[in-house]
GROMACS .gro file of C-alpha atoms in nm:
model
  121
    1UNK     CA    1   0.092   1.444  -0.224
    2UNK     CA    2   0.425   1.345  -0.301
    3UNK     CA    3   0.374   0.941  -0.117
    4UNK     CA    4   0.089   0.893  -0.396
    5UNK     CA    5   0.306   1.015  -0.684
    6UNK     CA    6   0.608   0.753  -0.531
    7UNK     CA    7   0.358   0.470  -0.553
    8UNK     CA    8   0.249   0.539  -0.878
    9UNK     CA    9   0.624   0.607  -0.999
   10UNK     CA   10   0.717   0.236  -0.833
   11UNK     CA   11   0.417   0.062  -1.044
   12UNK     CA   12   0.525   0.259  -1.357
   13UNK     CA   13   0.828   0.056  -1.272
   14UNK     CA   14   0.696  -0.306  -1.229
   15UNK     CA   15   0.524  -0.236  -1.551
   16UNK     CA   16   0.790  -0.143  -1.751
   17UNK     CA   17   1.024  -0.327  -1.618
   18UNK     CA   18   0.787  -0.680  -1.728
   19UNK     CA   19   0.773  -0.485  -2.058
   20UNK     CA   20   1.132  -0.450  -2.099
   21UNK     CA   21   1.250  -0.793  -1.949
   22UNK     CA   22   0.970  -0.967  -2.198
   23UNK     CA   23   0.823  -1.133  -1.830
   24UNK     CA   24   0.586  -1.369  -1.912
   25UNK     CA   25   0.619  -1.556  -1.595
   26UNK     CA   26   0.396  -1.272  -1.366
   27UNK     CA   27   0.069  -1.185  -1.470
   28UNK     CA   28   0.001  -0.817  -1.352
   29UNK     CA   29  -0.330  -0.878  -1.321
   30UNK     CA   30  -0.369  -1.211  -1.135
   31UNK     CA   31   0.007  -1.232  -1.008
   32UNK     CA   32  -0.121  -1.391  -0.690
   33UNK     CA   33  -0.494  -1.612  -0.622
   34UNK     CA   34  -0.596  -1.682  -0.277
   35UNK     CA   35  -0.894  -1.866  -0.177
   36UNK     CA   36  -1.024  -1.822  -0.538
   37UNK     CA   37  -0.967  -1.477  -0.524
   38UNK     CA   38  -0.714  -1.362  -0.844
   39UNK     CA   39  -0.545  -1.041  -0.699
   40UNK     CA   40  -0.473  -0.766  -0.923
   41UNK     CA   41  -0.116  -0.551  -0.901
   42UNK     CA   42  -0.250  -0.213  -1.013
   43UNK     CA   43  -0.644  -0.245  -0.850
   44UNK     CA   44  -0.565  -0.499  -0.540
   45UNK     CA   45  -0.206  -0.307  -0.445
   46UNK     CA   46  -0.176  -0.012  -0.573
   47UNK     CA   47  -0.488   0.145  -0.578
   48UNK     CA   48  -0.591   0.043  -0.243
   49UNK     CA   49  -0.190   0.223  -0.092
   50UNK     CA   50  -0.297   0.472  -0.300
   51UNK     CA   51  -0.638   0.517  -0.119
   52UNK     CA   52  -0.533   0.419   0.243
   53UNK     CA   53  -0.254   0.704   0.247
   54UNK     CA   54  -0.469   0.923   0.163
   55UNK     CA   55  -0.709   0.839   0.425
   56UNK     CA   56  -0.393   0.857   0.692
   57UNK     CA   57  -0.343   1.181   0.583
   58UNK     CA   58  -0.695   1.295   0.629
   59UNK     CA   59  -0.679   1.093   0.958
   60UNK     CA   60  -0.363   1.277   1.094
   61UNK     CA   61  -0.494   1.612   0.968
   62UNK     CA   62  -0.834   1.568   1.178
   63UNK     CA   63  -0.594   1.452   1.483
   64UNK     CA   64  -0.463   1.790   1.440
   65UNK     CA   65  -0.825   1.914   1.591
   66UNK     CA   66  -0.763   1.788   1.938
   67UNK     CA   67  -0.714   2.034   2.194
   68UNK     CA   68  -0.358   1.817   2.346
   69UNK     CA   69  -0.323   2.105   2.637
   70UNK     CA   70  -0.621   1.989   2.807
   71UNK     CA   71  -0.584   1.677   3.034
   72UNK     CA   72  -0.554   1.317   2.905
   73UNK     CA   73  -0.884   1.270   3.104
   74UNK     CA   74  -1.078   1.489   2.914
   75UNK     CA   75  -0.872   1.395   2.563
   76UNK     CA   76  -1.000   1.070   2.638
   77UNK     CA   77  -1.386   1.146   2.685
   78UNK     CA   78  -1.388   1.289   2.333
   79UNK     CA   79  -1.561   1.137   2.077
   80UNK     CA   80  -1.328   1.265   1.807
   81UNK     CA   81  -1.072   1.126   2.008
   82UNK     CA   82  -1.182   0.767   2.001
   83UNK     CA   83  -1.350   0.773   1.626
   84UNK     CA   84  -0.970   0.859   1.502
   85UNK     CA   85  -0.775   0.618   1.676
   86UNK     CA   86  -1.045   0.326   1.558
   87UNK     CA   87  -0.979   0.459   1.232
   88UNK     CA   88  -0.685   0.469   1.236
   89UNK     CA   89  -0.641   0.125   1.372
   90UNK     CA   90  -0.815   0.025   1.011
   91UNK     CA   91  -0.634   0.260   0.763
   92UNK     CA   92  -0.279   0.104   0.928
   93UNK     CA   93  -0.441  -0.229   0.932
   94UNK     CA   94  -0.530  -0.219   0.574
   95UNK     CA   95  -0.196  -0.043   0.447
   96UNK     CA   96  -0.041  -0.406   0.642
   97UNK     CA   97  -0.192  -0.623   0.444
   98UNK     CA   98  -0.123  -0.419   0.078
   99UNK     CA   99   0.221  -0.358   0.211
  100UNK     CA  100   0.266  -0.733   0.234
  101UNK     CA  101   0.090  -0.804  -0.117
  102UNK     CA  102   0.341  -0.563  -0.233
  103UNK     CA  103   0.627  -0.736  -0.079
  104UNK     CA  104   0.468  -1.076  -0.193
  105UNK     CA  105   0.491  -0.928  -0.524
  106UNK     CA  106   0.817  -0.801  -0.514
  107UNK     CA  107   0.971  -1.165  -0.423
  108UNK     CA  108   0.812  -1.332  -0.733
  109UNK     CA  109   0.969  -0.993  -0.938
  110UNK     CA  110   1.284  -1.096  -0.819
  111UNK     CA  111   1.226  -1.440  -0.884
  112UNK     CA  112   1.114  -1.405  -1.211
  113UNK     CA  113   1.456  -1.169  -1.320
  114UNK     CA  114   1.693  -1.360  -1.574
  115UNK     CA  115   2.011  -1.432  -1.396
  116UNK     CA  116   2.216  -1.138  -1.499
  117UNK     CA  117   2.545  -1.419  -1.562
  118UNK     CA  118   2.350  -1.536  -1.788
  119UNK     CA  119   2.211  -1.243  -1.994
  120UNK     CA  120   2.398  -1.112  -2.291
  121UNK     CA  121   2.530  -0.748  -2.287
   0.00000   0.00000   0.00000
């Protein structure tokens, strides 16, 4: 699945990128801490996009089972019907809120980049 293999590529990224850039200012694995709660790039982000697209996937694919010629009526007395869209509702749910720990990330990345007038060449 080529999404997975992007979101692995972009954290290869973030990684190296701290590696090369000598960050010391984000740590990868508590670069946010809410409620107590240290949040994790790799097991709190990435992992969990990483899991909830390939949930949407099996989601869309069992979508694929509904019989759409038949009347909405009837589409909507099916069980299968129902049990995808509530799941669905979580999978896009939960790929919000790693989105937006992603972007949150991304800001303090960009905060945390020398300023390039600045850096010698």
């Amino acid at each position: 699945m080529s999404e997975i293999k992007n979101i692995e590529t972009l954290y290869s990224f973030y990684t190296l990128m701290q590696t090369k850039i000598g960050n010391e200012k984000i740590n990868l694995s508590k670069f946010k801490t809410e409620s107590n709660i240290d949040y994790d790039l790799k097991e709190d982000v990435f992992d969990n996009i990483e899991e909830n697209l390939k949930q949407l996937v099996t989601a869309s694919k069992e979508l694929q089972e509904l019989d759409l010629s038949k009347d909405f009526t009837e589409i909507n007395h099916s069980q299968l019907f129902h049990r995808n869209i509530a799941e669905l509702m979580g999978i896009l749910r939960r790929l919000s809120v790693a989105f937006e720990d992603l972007a949150d990330f991304h800001e303090l990345f960009i905060q945390s980049l020398p300023d390039p007038a600045e850096s010698d060449f």
